[in-house]
mmCIF file of C-alpha atoms and ligand atoms in Angstrom:
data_model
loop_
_atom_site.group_PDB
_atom_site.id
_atom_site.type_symbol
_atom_site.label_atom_id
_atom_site.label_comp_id
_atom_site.label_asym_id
_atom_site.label_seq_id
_atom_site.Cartn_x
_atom_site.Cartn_y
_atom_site.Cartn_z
ATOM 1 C CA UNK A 7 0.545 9.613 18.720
ATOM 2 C CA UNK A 8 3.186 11.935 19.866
ATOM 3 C CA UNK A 9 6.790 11.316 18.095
ATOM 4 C CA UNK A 10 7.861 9.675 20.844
ATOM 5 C CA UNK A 11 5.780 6.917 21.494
ATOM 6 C CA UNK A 12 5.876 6.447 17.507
ATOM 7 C CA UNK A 13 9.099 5.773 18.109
ATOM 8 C CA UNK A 14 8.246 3.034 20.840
ATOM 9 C CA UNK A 15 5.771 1.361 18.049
ATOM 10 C CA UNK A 16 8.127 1.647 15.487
ATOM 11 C CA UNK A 17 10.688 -0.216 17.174
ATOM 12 C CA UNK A 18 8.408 -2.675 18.857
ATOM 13 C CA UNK A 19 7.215 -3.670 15.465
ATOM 14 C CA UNK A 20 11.358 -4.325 14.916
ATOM 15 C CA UNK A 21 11.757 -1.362 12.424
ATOM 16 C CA UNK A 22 15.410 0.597 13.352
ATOM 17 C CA UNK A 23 14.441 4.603 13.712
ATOM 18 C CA UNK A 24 17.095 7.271 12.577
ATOM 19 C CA UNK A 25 16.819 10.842 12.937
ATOM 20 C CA UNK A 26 17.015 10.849 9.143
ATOM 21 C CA UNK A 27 13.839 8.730 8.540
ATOM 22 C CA UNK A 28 12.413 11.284 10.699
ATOM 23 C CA UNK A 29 13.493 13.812 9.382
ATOM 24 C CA UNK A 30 11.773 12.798 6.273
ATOM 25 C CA UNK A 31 8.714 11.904 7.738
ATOM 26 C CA UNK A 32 8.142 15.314 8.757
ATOM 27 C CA UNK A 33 8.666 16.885 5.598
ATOM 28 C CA UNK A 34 6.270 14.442 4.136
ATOM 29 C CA UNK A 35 3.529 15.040 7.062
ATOM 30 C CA UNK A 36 4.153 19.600 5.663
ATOM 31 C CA UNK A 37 3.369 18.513 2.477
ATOM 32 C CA UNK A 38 0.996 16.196 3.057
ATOM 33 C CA UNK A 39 -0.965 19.200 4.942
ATOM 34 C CA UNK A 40 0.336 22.496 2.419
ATOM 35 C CA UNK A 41 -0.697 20.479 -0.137
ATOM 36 C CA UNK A 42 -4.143 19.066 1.258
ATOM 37 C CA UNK A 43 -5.400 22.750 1.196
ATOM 38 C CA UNK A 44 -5.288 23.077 -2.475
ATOM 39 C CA UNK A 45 -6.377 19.151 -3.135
ATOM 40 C CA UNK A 46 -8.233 16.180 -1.488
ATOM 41 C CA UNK A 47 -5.262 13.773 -0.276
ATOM 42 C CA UNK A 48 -6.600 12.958 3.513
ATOM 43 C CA UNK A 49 -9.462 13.576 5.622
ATOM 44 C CA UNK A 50 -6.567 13.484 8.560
ATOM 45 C CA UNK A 51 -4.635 16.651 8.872
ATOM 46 C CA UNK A 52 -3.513 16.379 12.793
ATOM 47 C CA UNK A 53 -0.393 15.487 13.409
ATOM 48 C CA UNK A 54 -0.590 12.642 16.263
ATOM 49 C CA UNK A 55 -3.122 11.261 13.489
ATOM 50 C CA UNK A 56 -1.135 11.365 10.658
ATOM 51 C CA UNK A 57 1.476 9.436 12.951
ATOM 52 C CA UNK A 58 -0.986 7.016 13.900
ATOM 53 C CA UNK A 59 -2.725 6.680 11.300
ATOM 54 C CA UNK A 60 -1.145 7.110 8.548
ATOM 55 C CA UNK A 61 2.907 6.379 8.937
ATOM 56 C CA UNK A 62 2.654 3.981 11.419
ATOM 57 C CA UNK A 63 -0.413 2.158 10.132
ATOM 58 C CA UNK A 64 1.517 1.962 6.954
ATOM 59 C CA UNK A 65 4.651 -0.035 8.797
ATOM 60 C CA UNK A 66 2.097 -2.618 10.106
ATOM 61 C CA UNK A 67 2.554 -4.159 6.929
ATOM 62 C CA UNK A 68 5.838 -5.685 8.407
ATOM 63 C CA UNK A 69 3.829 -8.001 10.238
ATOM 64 C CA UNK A 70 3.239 -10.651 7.494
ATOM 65 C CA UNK A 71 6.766 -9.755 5.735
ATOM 66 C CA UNK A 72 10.231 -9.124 5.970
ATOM 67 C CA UNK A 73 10.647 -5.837 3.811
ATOM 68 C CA UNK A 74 14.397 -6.464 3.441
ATOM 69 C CA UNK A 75 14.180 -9.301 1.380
ATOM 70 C CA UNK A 76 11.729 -7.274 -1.015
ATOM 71 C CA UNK A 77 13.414 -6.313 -4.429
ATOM 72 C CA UNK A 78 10.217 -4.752 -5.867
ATOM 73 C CA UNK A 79 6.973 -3.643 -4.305
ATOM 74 C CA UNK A 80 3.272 -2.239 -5.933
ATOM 75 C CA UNK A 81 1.627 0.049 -4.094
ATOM 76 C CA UNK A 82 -2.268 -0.264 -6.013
ATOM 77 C CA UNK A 83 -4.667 3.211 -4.881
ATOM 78 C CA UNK A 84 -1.688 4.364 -2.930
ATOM 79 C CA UNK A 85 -3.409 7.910 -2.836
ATOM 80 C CA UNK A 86 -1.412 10.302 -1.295
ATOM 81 C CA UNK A 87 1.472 7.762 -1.058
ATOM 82 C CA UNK A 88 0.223 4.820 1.717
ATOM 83 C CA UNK A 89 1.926 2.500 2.229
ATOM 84 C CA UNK A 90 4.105 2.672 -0.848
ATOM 85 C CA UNK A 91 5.914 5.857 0.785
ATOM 86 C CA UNK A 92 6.315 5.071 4.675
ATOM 87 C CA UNK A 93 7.861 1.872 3.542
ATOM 88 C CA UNK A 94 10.114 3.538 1.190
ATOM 89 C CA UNK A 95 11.415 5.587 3.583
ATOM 90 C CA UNK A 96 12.208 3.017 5.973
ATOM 91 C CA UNK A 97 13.224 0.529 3.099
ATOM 92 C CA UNK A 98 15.416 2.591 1.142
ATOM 93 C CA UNK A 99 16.401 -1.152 -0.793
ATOM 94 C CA UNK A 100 13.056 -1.569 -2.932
ATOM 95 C CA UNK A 101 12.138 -0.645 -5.751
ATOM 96 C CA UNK A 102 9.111 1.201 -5.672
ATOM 97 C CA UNK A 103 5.701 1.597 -8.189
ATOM 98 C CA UNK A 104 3.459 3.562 -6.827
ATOM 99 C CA UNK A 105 -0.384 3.295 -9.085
ATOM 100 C CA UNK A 106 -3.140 5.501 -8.904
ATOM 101 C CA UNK A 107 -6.657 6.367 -11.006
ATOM 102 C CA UNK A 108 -6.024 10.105 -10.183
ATOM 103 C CA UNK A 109 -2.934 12.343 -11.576
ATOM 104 C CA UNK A 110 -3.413 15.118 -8.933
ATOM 105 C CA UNK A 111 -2.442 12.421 -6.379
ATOM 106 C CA UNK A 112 -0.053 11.567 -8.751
ATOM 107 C CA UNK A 113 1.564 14.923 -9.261
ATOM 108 C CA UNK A 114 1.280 15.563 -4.832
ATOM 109 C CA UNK A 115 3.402 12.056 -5.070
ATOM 110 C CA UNK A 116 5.736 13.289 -7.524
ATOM 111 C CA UNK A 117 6.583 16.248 -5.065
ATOM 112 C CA UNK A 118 6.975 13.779 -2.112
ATOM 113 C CA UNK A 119 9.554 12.432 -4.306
ATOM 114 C CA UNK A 120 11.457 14.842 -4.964
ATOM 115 C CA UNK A 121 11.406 16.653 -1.925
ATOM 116 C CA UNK A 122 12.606 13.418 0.530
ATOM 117 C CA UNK A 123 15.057 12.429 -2.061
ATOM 118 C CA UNK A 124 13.761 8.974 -2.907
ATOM 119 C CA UNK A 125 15.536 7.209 -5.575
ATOM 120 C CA UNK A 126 13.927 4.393 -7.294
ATOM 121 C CA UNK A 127 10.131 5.195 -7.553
ATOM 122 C CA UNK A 128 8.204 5.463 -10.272
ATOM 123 C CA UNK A 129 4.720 6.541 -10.104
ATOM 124 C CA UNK A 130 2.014 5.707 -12.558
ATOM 125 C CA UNK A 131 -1.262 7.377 -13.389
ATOM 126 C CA UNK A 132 -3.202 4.037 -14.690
ATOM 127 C CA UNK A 133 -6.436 2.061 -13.161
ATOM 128 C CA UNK A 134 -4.607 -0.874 -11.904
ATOM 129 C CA UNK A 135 -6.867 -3.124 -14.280
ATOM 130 C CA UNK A 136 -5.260 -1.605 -17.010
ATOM 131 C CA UNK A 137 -2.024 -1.784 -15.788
ATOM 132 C CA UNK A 138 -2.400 -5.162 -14.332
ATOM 133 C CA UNK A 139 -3.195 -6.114 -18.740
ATOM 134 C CA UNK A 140 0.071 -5.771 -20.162
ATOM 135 C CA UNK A 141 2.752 -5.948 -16.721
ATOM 136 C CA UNK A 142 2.233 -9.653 -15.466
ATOM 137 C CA UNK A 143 4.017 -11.162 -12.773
ATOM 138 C CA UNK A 144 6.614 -8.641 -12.144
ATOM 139 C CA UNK A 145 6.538 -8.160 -8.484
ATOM 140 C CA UNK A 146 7.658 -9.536 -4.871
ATOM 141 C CA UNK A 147 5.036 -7.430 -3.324
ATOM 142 C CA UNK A 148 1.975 -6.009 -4.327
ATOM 143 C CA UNK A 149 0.323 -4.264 -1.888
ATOM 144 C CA UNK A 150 -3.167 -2.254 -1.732
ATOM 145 C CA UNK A 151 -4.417 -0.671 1.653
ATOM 146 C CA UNK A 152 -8.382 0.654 1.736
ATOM 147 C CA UNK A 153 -8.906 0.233 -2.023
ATOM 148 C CA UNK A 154 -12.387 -1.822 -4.003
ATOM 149 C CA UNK A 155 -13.349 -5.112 -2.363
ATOM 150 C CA UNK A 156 -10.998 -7.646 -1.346
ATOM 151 C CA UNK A 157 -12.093 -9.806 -4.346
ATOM 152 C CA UNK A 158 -12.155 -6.677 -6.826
ATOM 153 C CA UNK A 159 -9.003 -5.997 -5.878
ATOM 154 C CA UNK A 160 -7.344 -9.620 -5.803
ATOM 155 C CA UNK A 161 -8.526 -9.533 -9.356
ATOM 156 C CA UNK A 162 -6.276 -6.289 -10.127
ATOM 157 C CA UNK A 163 -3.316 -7.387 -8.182
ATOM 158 C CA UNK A 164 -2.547 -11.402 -8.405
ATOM 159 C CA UNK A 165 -1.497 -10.726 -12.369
ATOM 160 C CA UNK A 166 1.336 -8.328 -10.980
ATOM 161 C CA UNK A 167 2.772 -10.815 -8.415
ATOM 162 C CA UNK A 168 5.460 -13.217 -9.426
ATOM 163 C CA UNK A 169 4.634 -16.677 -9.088
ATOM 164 C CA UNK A 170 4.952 -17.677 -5.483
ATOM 165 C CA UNK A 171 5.313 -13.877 -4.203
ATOM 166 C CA UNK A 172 2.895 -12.139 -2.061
ATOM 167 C CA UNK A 173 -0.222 -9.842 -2.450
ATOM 168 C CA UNK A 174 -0.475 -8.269 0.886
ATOM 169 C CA UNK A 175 -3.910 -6.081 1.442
ATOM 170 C CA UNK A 176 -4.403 -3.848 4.536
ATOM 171 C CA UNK A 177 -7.974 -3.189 5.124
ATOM 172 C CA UNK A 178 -10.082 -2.486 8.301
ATOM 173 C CA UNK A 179 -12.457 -5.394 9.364
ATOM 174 C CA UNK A 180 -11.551 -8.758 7.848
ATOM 175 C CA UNK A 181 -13.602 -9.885 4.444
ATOM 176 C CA UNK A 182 -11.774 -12.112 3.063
ATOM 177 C CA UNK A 183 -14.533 -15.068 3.773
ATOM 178 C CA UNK A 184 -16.405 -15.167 0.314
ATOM 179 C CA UNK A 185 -12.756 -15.072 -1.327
ATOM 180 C CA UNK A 186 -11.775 -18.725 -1.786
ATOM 181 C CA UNK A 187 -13.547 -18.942 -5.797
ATOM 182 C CA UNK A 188 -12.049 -15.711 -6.446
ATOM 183 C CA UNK A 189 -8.638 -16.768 -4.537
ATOM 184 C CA UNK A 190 -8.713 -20.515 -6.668
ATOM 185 C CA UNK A 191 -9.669 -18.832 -10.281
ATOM 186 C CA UNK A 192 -6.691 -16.278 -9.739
ATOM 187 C CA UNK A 193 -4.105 -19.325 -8.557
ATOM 188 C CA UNK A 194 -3.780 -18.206 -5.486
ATOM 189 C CA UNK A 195 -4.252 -19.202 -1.628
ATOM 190 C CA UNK A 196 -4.812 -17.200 1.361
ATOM 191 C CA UNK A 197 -1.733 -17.754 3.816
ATOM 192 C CA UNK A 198 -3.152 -15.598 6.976
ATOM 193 C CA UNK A 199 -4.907 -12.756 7.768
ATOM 194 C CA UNK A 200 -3.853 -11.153 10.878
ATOM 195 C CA UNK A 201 -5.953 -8.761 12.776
ATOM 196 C CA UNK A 202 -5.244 -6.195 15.592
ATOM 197 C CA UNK A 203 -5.998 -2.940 16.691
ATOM 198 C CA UNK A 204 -4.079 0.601 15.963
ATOM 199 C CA UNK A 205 -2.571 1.318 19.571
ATOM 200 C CA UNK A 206 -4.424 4.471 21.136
ATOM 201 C CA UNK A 207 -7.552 4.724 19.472
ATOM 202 C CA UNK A 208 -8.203 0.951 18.887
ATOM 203 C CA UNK A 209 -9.634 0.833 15.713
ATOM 204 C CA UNK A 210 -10.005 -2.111 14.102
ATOM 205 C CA UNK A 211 -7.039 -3.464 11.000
ATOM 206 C CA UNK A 212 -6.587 -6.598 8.820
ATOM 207 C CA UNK A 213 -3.508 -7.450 7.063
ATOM 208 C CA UNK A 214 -4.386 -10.271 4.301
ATOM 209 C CA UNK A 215 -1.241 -12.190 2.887
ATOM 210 C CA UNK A 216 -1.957 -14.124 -0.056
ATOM 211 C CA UNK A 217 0.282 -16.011 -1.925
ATOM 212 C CA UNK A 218 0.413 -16.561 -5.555
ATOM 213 C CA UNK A 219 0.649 -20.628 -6.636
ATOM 214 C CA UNK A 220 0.723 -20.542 -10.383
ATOM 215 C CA UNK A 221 0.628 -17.945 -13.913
ATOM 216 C CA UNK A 222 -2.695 -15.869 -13.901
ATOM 217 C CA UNK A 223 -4.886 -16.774 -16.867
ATOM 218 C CA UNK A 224 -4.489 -14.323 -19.130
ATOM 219 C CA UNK A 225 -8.014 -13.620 -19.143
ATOM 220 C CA UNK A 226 -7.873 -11.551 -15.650
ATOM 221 C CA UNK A 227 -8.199 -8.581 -14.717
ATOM 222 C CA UNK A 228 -11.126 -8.160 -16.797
ATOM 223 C CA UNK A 229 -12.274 -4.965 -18.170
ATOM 224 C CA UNK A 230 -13.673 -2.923 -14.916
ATOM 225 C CA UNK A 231 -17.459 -3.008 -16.277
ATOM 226 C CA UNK A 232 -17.224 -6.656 -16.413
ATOM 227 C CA UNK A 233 -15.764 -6.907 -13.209
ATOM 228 C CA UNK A 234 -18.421 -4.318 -11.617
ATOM 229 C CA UNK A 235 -21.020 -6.499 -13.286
ATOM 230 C CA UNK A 236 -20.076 -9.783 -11.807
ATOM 231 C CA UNK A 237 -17.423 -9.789 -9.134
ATOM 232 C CA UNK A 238 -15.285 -13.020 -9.167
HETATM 233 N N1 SAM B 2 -3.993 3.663 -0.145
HETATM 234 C C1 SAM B 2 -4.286 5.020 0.257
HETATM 235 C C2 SAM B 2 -4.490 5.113 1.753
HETATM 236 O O1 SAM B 2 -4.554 4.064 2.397
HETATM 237 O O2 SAM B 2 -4.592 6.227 2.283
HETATM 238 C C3 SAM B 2 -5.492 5.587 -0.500
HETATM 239 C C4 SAM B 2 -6.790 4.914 -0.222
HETATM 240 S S1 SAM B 2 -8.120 5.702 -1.067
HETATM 241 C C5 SAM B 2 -9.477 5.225 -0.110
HETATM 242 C C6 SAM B 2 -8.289 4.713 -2.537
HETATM 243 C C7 SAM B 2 -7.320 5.130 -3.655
HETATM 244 O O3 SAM B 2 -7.368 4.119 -4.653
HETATM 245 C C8 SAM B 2 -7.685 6.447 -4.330
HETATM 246 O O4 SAM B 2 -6.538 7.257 -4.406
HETATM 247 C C9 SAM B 2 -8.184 6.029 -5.712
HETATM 248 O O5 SAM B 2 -7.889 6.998 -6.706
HETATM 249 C C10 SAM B 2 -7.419 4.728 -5.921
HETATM 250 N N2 SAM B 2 -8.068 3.734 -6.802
HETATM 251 C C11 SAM B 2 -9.314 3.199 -6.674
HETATM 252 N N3 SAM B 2 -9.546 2.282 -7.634
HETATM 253 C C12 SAM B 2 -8.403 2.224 -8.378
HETATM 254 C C13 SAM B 2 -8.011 1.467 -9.513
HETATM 255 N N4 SAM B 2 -8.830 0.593 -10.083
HETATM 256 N N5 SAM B 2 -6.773 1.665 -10.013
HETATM 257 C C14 SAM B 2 -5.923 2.562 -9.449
HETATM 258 N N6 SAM B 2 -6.244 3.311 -8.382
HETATM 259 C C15 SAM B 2 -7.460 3.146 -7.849
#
């Protein structure tokens, strides 16, 4: 996807595009790649893929919400920073926690940071189980794109989220259909899943908004053995 025509997608999806978000984009796509040589952040290196696949897969997200009504979002696995980052940088107004089970990712983030000038992240290096144990219902958003199995990962996030705010996960194909136990134990309900395909090279992406109804027990997440052992 050449800049241009990310551009086009960008502002068909109703995000406003400034040669300053770009700007910053860019840098983040050099250090994405300088830093890549030295640790494992992406299997995608070329640039019309990192646009593509990467930046403006992260804005799909905007299809089940409106980001500028978000005080606080959780990025869960963000890796080498999506979606938590792309939406940052075209959000500047939330507050941003970005999680992850691996410091170098955490450290590459840290860089990011810095380097674009974002104010108002913090990054944490924590399994999101753990995390999920002592920070309860904090969030508007917590989001989680290509990380565990939707019901694995319902089970990390639904704590987080405030009552009646959003867990939004971004995953490939949709599996979401053997959710509804895990979705009822965890008070929560399945609003819509929307599905469509990345423009150019068609692949295949699921964006699952679930809402949260009521408090979490306080007997989820489990400890990840348990959770392994018997998924909800
Ligand atoms: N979200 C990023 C993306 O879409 O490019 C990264 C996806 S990568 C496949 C999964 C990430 O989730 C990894 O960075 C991994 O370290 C992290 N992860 C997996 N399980 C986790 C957990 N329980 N708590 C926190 N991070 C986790």
């Amino acid at each position: 996807m050449d800049i241009d025509l990310f551009i086009n997608e960008v502002q068909k999806l109703g995000i406003e595009v400034s040669n300053d978000k770009l700007q910053k984009l860019e840098k983040y796509y050099e250090l994405l790649v300088l830093w890549n040589e030295k640790m494992n952040l992406t299997a995608i290196t070329d640039k019309k893929m990192v646009y593509l696949k990467h930046f403006y897969d992260s804005l799909t997200l905007t299809k089940v919400i409106d980001m500028t009504e978000i005080d606080n979002l959780c990025d869960i696995g963000t890796g080498a920073g999506f979606p938590g980052i792309v939406l940052k940088i075209f959000y500047p107004n939330i507050n941003l926690t970005l999680v992850d089970a691996l410091n170098k990712r955490i450290i590459f983030l840290n860089e990011v940071i810095k380097e674009l000038e974002l104010e108002n992240v913090e990054t944490l290096h924590v399994r999101a189980e753990e995390y999920a144990k002592n920070v309860r219902e904090k969030f508007d958003v917590v989001t989680a794109r290509a990380v565990s199995s939707f019901n694995t990962l319902l089970e990390y996030s639904i704590p987080l989220v405030k009552d009646g705010k959003y867990f939004i996960a971004m995953r490939g194909s949709d599996d979401t259909d053997n959710s509804l136990n895990a979705l009822n134990l965890l008070n929560s309900k399945k609003i819509k899943a929307e599905c469509f395909k990345l423009p150019i090279e068609k692949s295949d992406r699921t964006i699952v908004l679930v809402q949260k109804i009521g408090k979490t027990n306080l007997k989820y997440p489990r400890k990840f053995s348990e959770i392994k052992k018997n998924p909800l």
